[in-house]
XYZ file of N, CA and C in Angstrom:
543
model
N -19.851 -47.235 100.438
C -19.375 -46.913 101.535
C -18.214 -47.471 102.385
N -17.373 -46.974 103.403
C -16.344 -47.214 103.891
C -16.624 -48.441 105.107
N -15.968 -49.476 105.433
C -16.084 -50.346 106.415
C -15.167 -50.332 107.465
N -15.152 -50.168 108.986
C -14.391 -50.621 109.811
C -14.851 -52.265 110.043
N -14.138 -53.286 109.991
C -14.032 -54.671 110.596
C -13.304 -55.244 111.557
N -14.363 -54.905 112.828
C -13.758 -55.003 114.094
C -13.524 -56.689 114.649
N -12.286 -56.928 115.178
C -12.197 -58.458 115.607
C -12.620 -58.622 116.950
N -13.117 -59.553 117.470
C -13.164 -59.758 118.723
C -13.391 -61.370 119.352
N -12.674 -61.413 120.264
C -12.558 -63.227 120.744
C -11.737 -63.238 121.769
N -11.196 -63.790 122.503
C -11.053 -64.179 124.013
C -9.430 -64.272 123.421
N -8.395 -64.172 124.287
C -6.946 -63.785 123.963
C -6.625 -65.518 123.407
N -5.664 -65.227 122.680
C -5.196 -66.304 121.124
C -6.170 -67.042 120.662
N -7.570 -65.857 120.177
C -8.392 -66.781 119.397
C -7.598 -66.991 118.074
N -6.781 -66.037 117.836
C -6.755 -65.647 116.310
C -6.956 -64.287 115.758
N -7.315 -63.244 116.661
C -7.555 -62.196 116.189
C -6.449 -60.890 115.651
N -5.078 -61.259 116.569
C -3.705 -60.574 115.858
C -3.522 -61.080 114.515
N -3.612 -62.793 114.353
C -3.437 -63.160 113.065
C -4.316 -63.097 111.692
N -5.701 -62.890 112.090
C -6.660 -61.995 111.254
C -5.833 -60.754 111.012
N -5.443 -59.965 111.455
C -5.334 -58.736 111.521
C -3.780 -58.680 110.593
N -2.938 -59.825 110.673
C -1.827 -59.341 109.910
C -2.634 -59.932 108.678
N -3.309 -60.919 108.349
C -4.005 -61.574 107.595
C -4.365 -60.270 106.703
N -5.308 -59.348 107.250
C -5.994 -58.125 106.591
C -4.643 -56.957 105.904
N -3.815 -56.938 106.702
C -2.384 -56.264 106.371
C -1.686 -56.877 105.114
N -1.320 -57.867 105.046
C -1.134 -58.586 103.653
C -1.267 -58.527 102.940
N -3.346 -58.394 102.462
C -4.424 -57.769 101.940
C -3.869 -56.423 101.483
N -3.109 -55.805 101.998
C -2.971 -54.498 101.894
C -4.356 -53.531 102.675
N -4.690 -54.271 103.988
C -6.071 -53.442 104.571
C -5.416 -52.744 105.688
N -5.428 -51.154 106.190
C -4.884 -50.695 107.303
C -5.635 -51.434 108.440
N -4.433 -51.406 109.789
C -5.082 -52.355 110.787
C -4.590 -51.240 112.093
N -5.346 -51.005 112.614
C -5.274 -50.113 113.916
C -5.704 -51.218 114.858
N -4.978 -51.088 116.147
C -4.702 -52.050 117.036
C -4.874 -51.563 118.541
N -6.012 -51.784 118.877
C -6.315 -50.958 120.245
C -5.016 -51.400 121.503
N -5.024 -52.650 121.353
C -4.271 -52.688 122.536
C -2.828 -51.724 121.876
N -2.273 -51.373 121.417
C -1.007 -50.272 121.195
C -1.846 -49.107 122.354
N -2.854 -48.646 122.182
C -3.468 -47.502 122.948
C -2.662 -48.206 124.381
N -3.101 -49.196 124.652
C -2.234 -49.646 125.895
C -0.955 -49.519 126.252
N -0.490 -50.215 125.085
C 1.175 -50.579 125.172
C 2.188 -48.639 125.276
N 0.991 -47.863 124.565
C 1.866 -46.706 124.806
C 1.469 -45.901 125.699
N 0.753 -46.157 126.449
C 0.064 -45.863 127.793
C 1.147 -46.223 128.904
N 1.298 -47.867 128.574
C 2.288 -48.331 129.662
C 3.699 -47.609 129.568
N 4.431 -47.455 128.390
C 5.449 -47.347 127.973
C 5.644 -45.749 128.343
N 4.805 -44.945 128.611
C 4.581 -43.709 128.635
C 4.668 -43.660 130.346
N 4.359 -44.324 131.025
C 4.179 -44.519 132.605
C 5.208 -45.504 133.387
N 6.617 -45.662 132.063
C 7.835 -46.326 132.435
C 7.520 -47.831 132.883
N 6.441 -48.788 132.609
C 6.187 -49.942 132.880
C 6.901 -50.869 131.752
N 7.240 -52.292 132.012
C 7.422 -53.146 130.980
C 6.178 -53.681 130.801
N 6.247 -53.956 128.997
C 4.917 -54.558 128.667
C 4.648 -55.982 129.509
N 3.985 -56.506 130.605
C 4.096 -57.803 130.658
C 2.706 -57.591 130.855
N 2.259 -58.983 130.670
C 0.907 -59.119 130.809
C 0.351 -58.264 132.040
N 0.924 -58.519 133.246
C 0.349 -58.180 134.434
C -0.073 -56.357 134.309
N 1.310 -55.984 134.005
C 1.212 -54.424 133.433
C 0.293 -54.015 132.502
N 0.151 -54.808 131.653
C -0.572 -54.408 130.622
C -1.787 -54.485 130.619
N -2.325 -55.180 131.688
C -3.517 -55.496 132.438
C -4.005 -54.469 133.248
N -3.442 -54.070 134.523
C -3.511 -52.984 135.028
C -3.596 -51.599 134.534
N -2.532 -51.203 133.377
C -3.032 -50.084 132.544
C -4.354 -50.060 132.032
N -4.869 -51.109 130.950
C -5.900 -51.145 130.703
C -7.376 -51.383 131.608
N -7.363 -51.645 133.075
C -7.961 -51.704 133.773
C -8.055 -49.901 134.141
N -6.727 -49.545 134.487
C -6.553 -48.038 134.805
C -7.430 -47.048 134.230
N -7.566 -47.274 132.856
C -7.542 -46.683 131.609
C -9.515 -46.579 131.637
N -9.720 -47.848 131.336
C -10.968 -48.135 132.012
C -12.005 -47.167 133.374
N -11.316 -47.514 134.224
C -11.836 -46.968 135.531
C -11.820 -45.452 135.172
N -10.682 -44.785 134.887
C -10.378 -43.294 134.642
C -11.112 -42.864 133.965
N -11.440 -43.252 133.053
C -12.169 -42.691 131.614
C -13.406 -42.968 131.058
N -13.926 -44.279 131.679
C -14.474 -45.192 131.227
C -14.509 -46.190 130.350
N -15.350 -47.236 130.247
C -15.147 -48.450 129.980
C -14.881 -48.439 128.217
N -15.325 -47.328 127.574
C -14.587 -47.618 126.193
C -13.663 -46.100 125.586
N -12.921 -46.051 127.119
C -11.866 -45.251 126.710
C -10.733 -45.522 125.508
N -10.420 -46.505 125.590
C -9.109 -47.040 124.223
C -10.196 -46.952 123.065
N -11.465 -47.391 123.119
C -12.282 -46.835 121.730
C -12.235 -45.635 121.518
N -12.604 -44.796 122.334
C -12.693 -43.395 122.298
C -10.895 -42.662 121.360
N -10.069 -43.315 122.094
C -8.723 -43.078 121.471
C -8.119 -43.549 120.321
N -8.955 -44.699 119.945
C -8.618 -44.730 118.292
C -9.416 -44.296 117.736
N -10.546 -43.902 117.574
C -11.557 -43.457 116.913
C -10.683 -41.940 115.877
N -10.447 -41.176 116.457
C -9.848 -40.161 115.517
C -8.797 -40.981 114.474
N -8.269 -41.962 114.622
C -7.310 -42.411 113.580
C -8.471 -43.702 112.589
N -8.942 -43.949 113.055
C -10.104 -44.645 112.066
C -11.073 -44.338 111.017
N -11.378 -43.211 111.700
C -12.081 -41.875 110.637
C -10.794 -41.593 109.588
N -10.019 -41.234 110.102
C -8.790 -40.882 108.962
C -8.753 -41.763 108.230
N -8.686 -42.607 108.898
C -8.187 -44.253 107.438
C -9.580 -44.324 106.611
N -10.882 -44.495 107.033
C -11.721 -44.328 106.400
C -11.656 -43.510 105.519
N -11.604 -42.142 105.585
C -11.604 -41.462 103.896
C -10.467 -41.664 102.971
N -9.570 -42.624 103.395
C -8.726 -42.994 102.846
C -8.654 -44.485 101.884
N -9.101 -45.169 102.806
C -9.508 -46.249 102.164
C -11.157 -47.317 102.410
N -11.054 -48.305 101.715
C -12.801 -48.705 101.711
C -12.674 -49.783 102.531
N -11.339 -50.259 103.358
C -11.943 -51.386 104.481
C -10.652 -50.746 105.881
N -11.077 -50.878 107.007
C -10.341 -50.422 108.294
C -10.450 -51.677 108.622
N -9.226 -52.646 109.219
C -9.600 -53.957 110.460
C -9.328 -53.080 111.717
N -9.670 -53.417 113.063
C -9.631 -52.836 113.969
C -9.640 -54.412 115.017
N -8.204 -54.138 115.347
C -7.845 -55.331 116.011
C -8.046 -55.194 117.750
N -8.629 -56.028 118.618
C -9.045 -55.794 119.839
C -9.923 -55.027 120.516
N -11.003 -55.560 120.012
C -12.262 -55.312 120.768
C -12.397 -56.106 122.144
N -12.541 -55.275 123.103
C -12.452 -56.136 124.506
C -13.825 -56.389 125.756
N -14.896 -55.332 125.251
C -16.004 -54.881 125.723
C -17.253 -54.713 125.130
N -18.412 -54.834 125.534
C -19.156 -54.585 125.328
C -19.446 -52.863 124.784
N -19.090 -52.260 125.827
C -19.054 -50.488 125.857
C -18.075 -49.956 124.520
N -17.195 -51.019 124.316
C -16.592 -50.322 123.124
C -17.313 -50.661 121.577
N -18.064 -51.814 121.596
C -19.415 -51.918 120.556
C -19.782 -51.008 120.438
N -20.422 -50.693 121.380
C -21.846 -49.166 121.761
C -21.423 -48.326 120.831
N -20.302 -47.841 121.482
C -19.330 -46.617 121.025
C -19.207 -46.809 119.623
N -18.615 -47.790 119.237
C -18.070 -47.680 117.937
C -19.584 -47.890 116.914
N -20.552 -48.664 117.027
C -22.112 -48.544 116.683
C -22.660 -47.171 116.308
N -22.196 -46.344 117.733
C -23.008 -45.129 117.691
C -21.968 -43.971 116.820
N -21.151 -44.074 116.634
C -20.529 -43.363 116.338
C -19.791 -43.935 114.581
N -20.006 -44.981 114.532
C -19.585 -45.653 112.912
C -21.071 -45.689 112.273
N -21.762 -46.298 113.152
C -23.161 -46.988 112.552
C -22.903 -47.980 111.774
N -23.276 -47.958 110.792
C -23.676 -49.200 109.957
C -22.085 -49.428 109.247
N -21.627 -48.595 109.194
C -19.772 -49.032 108.600
C -19.230 -49.507 109.744
N -19.620 -49.814 110.487
C -19.002 -51.000 111.860
C -19.513 -52.177 111.553
N -18.486 -53.149 111.484
C -19.084 -54.407 111.495
C -18.176 -55.614 112.165
N -18.569 -56.448 113.324
C -18.207 -57.182 114.103
C -18.106 -58.685 113.673
N -16.639 -58.871 114.298
C -16.450 -60.200 113.534
C -16.052 -61.106 114.790
N -16.524 -61.879 115.310
C -16.056 -62.416 116.341
C -14.826 -64.112 116.379
N -13.954 -64.163 116.507
C -12.979 -65.251 116.101
C -13.346 -66.215 117.295
N -13.846 -67.649 117.379
C -13.724 -68.067 118.250
C -12.472 -69.346 117.806
N -11.747 -69.449 118.936
C -10.997 -70.715 119.371
C -11.279 -71.797 120.689
N -10.945 -73.214 120.992
C -11.278 -73.695 122.038
C -10.149 -73.176 123.011
N -10.315 -73.590 124.659
C -9.364 -73.120 125.197
C -8.094 -74.039 125.227
N -8.230 -74.756 124.872
C -6.936 -75.741 124.779
C -6.268 -75.556 123.764
N -6.813 -74.934 122.547
C -5.812 -74.426 121.252
C -5.194 -73.061 121.660
N -6.025 -72.266 122.114
C -5.731 -70.978 122.603
C -4.958 -70.755 123.364
N -4.245 -72.032 124.647
C -3.546 -71.986 125.558
C -1.974 -72.667 124.713
N -2.396 -73.826 123.549
C -1.318 -73.628 123.029
C -0.366 -73.040 121.899
N -1.676 -71.917 121.826
C -0.980 -70.867 121.195
C -0.080 -69.740 121.368
N -0.714 -69.476 122.898
C -0.028 -68.361 123.262
C 1.299 -69.360 124.139
N 1.177 -69.941 124.560
C 2.755 -70.519 124.889
C 3.604 -70.782 124.029
N 3.012 -70.554 122.560
C 4.051 -70.391 121.790
C 4.703 -68.971 120.942
N 3.795 -68.185 122.009
C 4.289 -66.998 121.966
C 5.380 -66.089 121.948
N 6.339 -65.232 121.561
C 6.962 -64.644 121.666
C 7.371 -63.422 122.362
N 6.338 -62.917 123.717
C 5.840 -61.802 123.408
C 6.299 -61.799 124.876
N 6.294 -60.385 125.727
C 6.078 -60.493 126.867
C 5.293 -60.510 127.652
N 4.151 -60.324 127.259
C 2.981 -60.874 127.893
C 2.260 -62.436 127.746
N 3.514 -62.873 127.232
C 3.128 -64.522 127.292
C 2.854 -65.211 128.552
N 1.713 -66.008 128.084
C 1.162 -66.585 129.525
C 1.229 -68.000 129.555
N 1.472 -69.000 130.523
C 2.200 -70.147 130.211
C 1.379 -70.945 131.156
N 0.662 -70.695 131.976
C -0.112 -71.620 132.621
C -2.069 -71.722 132.041
N -2.395 -73.010 132.693
C -4.409 -72.776 131.901
C -4.663 -71.502 133.059
N -3.909 -71.732 134.064
C -4.860 -70.907 135.399
C -4.509 -69.037 134.746
N -3.441 -69.002 134.481
C -3.002 -67.632 133.987
C -4.232 -67.454 132.822
N -4.329 -68.138 131.766
C -4.912 -67.600 130.404
C -6.619 -67.317 131.372
N -6.924 -68.530 132.266
C -8.377 -68.545 133.294
C -8.649 -67.204 133.432
N -7.482 -66.801 134.224
C -7.545 -65.229 135.114
C -7.875 -63.921 133.709
N -6.873 -64.447 133.186
C -7.002 -63.090 131.861
C -8.321 -63.287 131.180
N -8.761 -64.333 130.914
C -10.219 -64.366 130.441
C -10.903 -63.957 130.976
N -11.144 -63.969 132.300
C -11.914 -63.754 133.259
C -11.735 -61.671 133.573
N -10.387 -61.460 133.485
C -10.225 -59.969 133.239
C -11.272 -59.412 132.344
N -11.118 -60.161 131.037
C -11.574 -59.617 130.046
C -13.294 -59.444 129.986
N -13.639 -61.004 130.566
C -15.014 -60.758 130.811
C -15.334 -60.191 131.905
N -14.663 -59.379 132.438
C -14.760 -58.580 133.446
C -15.473 -56.850 132.508
N -14.366 -57.112 131.417
C -14.839 -55.790 130.458
C -16.372 -55.580 129.969
N -17.033 -56.901 129.794
C -18.090 -57.120 129.046
C -17.802 -58.021 127.210
N -16.569 -58.523 127.491
C -15.810 -59.687 126.330
C -17.107 -60.506 125.812
N -17.858 -61.437 127.044
C -18.688 -61.917 126.211
C -20.008 -61.437 125.611
N -20.531 -60.449 126.319
C -21.341 -59.732 125.638
C -21.240 -58.785 124.391
N -19.695 -58.557 123.931
C -19.095 -58.222 123.158
C -19.220 -58.978 121.864
N -18.804 -59.992 122.292
C -18.734 -61.421 121.409
C -20.075 -61.678 120.723
N -21.171 -61.742 121.841
C -22.873 -62.055 121.248
C -23.389 -60.863 120.581
N -22.826 -59.603 120.775
C -23.078 -58.963 119.661
C -22.745 -59.003 117.985
N -21.683 -60.034 117.613
C -21.054 -59.778 116.365
C -21.571 -60.187 115.351
N -21.687 -59.524 114.181
C -22.480 -59.709 113.264
C -22.011 -60.418 112.458
N -20.729 -61.624 112.320
C -20.202 -62.758 112.217
C -19.283 -63.207 113.105
N -19.728 -64.817 113.004
C -18.536 -65.445 113.722
C -17.760 -66.375 112.924
N -15.879 -66.738 113.114
C -15.614 -67.581 112.369
C -14.959 -68.324 113.529
N -15.222 -69.798 113.090
C -14.595 -70.711 113.920
C -12.723 -70.872 113.729
N -11.782 -70.594 114.128
C -10.435 -70.727 113.797
C -10.004 -71.763 115.190
N -9.744 -73.155 114.094
C -9.822 -74.278 114.780
C -9.182 -75.285 113.783
N -8.594 -74.995 112.628
C -8.214 -75.421 112.178
C -6.425 -74.564 111.072
N -6.486 -74.718 109.950
C -4.700 -74.269 109.914
C -4.746 -72.925 109.238
N -4.022 -72.069 109.208
C -3.733 -70.799 109.054
C -4.641 -70.443 107.561
N -4.382 -71.694 106.503
C -4.971 -71.523 105.457
C -6.813 -71.109 105.119
N -7.048 -72.357 106.794
C -8.329 -71.838 106.798
C -8.859 -70.904 107.208
N -8.403 -70.375 108.430
C -8.473 -68.790 108.671
C -8.194 -67.812 107.614
N -7.407 -68.201 107.060
C -7.558 -66.773 105.820
C -8.317 -67.065 104.844
N -8.491 -67.776 104.549
C -9.786 -68.003 103.499
C -11.075 -67.310 104.321
N -11.268 -67.651 105.585
C -12.571 -67.023 105.829
C -12.362 -65.575 106.006
N -11.125 -65.444 106.936
C -11.208 -63.580 106.629
C -11.159 -62.890 105.518
N -10.331 -63.587 104.589
C -10.384 -62.595 103.201
C -12.079 -62.854 102.899
N -12.775 -63.931 102.993
C -14.168 -63.731 102.259
C -15.176 -62.394 103.311
N -14.944 -62.670 104.475
C -15.440 -61.271 105.306
C -14.581 -60.136 104.850
N -13.586 -59.796 104.642
C -13.162 -58.521 103.697
C -13.218 -58.247 102.854
N -14.230 -58.950 101.995
C -14.065 -58.513 100.693
C -15.465 -58.841 100.797
N -16.410 -59.267 101.317
C -18.018 -59.105 101.183
C -18.639 -57.672 101.447
């Protein structure tokens, strides 16, 4: 049976890095954040943290807390017909977990990538992205925004928890183990 392995965690916990590692293994990756970035571009907005956060909130308010999940499901289903494993990067809330469990059943596996605040802040400061956060207060606000979408509850529903406090090689070993099991 084909499986969707979905990564959940706070910003800069290592979700996108884990997704890159999966892609390096030849596993297709669907990024839920791409839905938000595409919608922001369609609206003519710059992809700043503030703008992307506003678009994500707007989508959830207008279309429901599972709106981004609903938009990704057709792509996931198509990829599942062609691949044994598909990675989903960017679960942000409990409604998305419930949606995917309802529509994918046992084919949905949730992996919480856990990293301490100080390490996440260090990583996020080194990013070369338009939505980069520079201060602890900005990261706390982003954490709180995502917690408002049910992020904590989503992380608590994880089938697997991976601690990401060490080297990239240690993370790679843990990710490869999960993706091969």
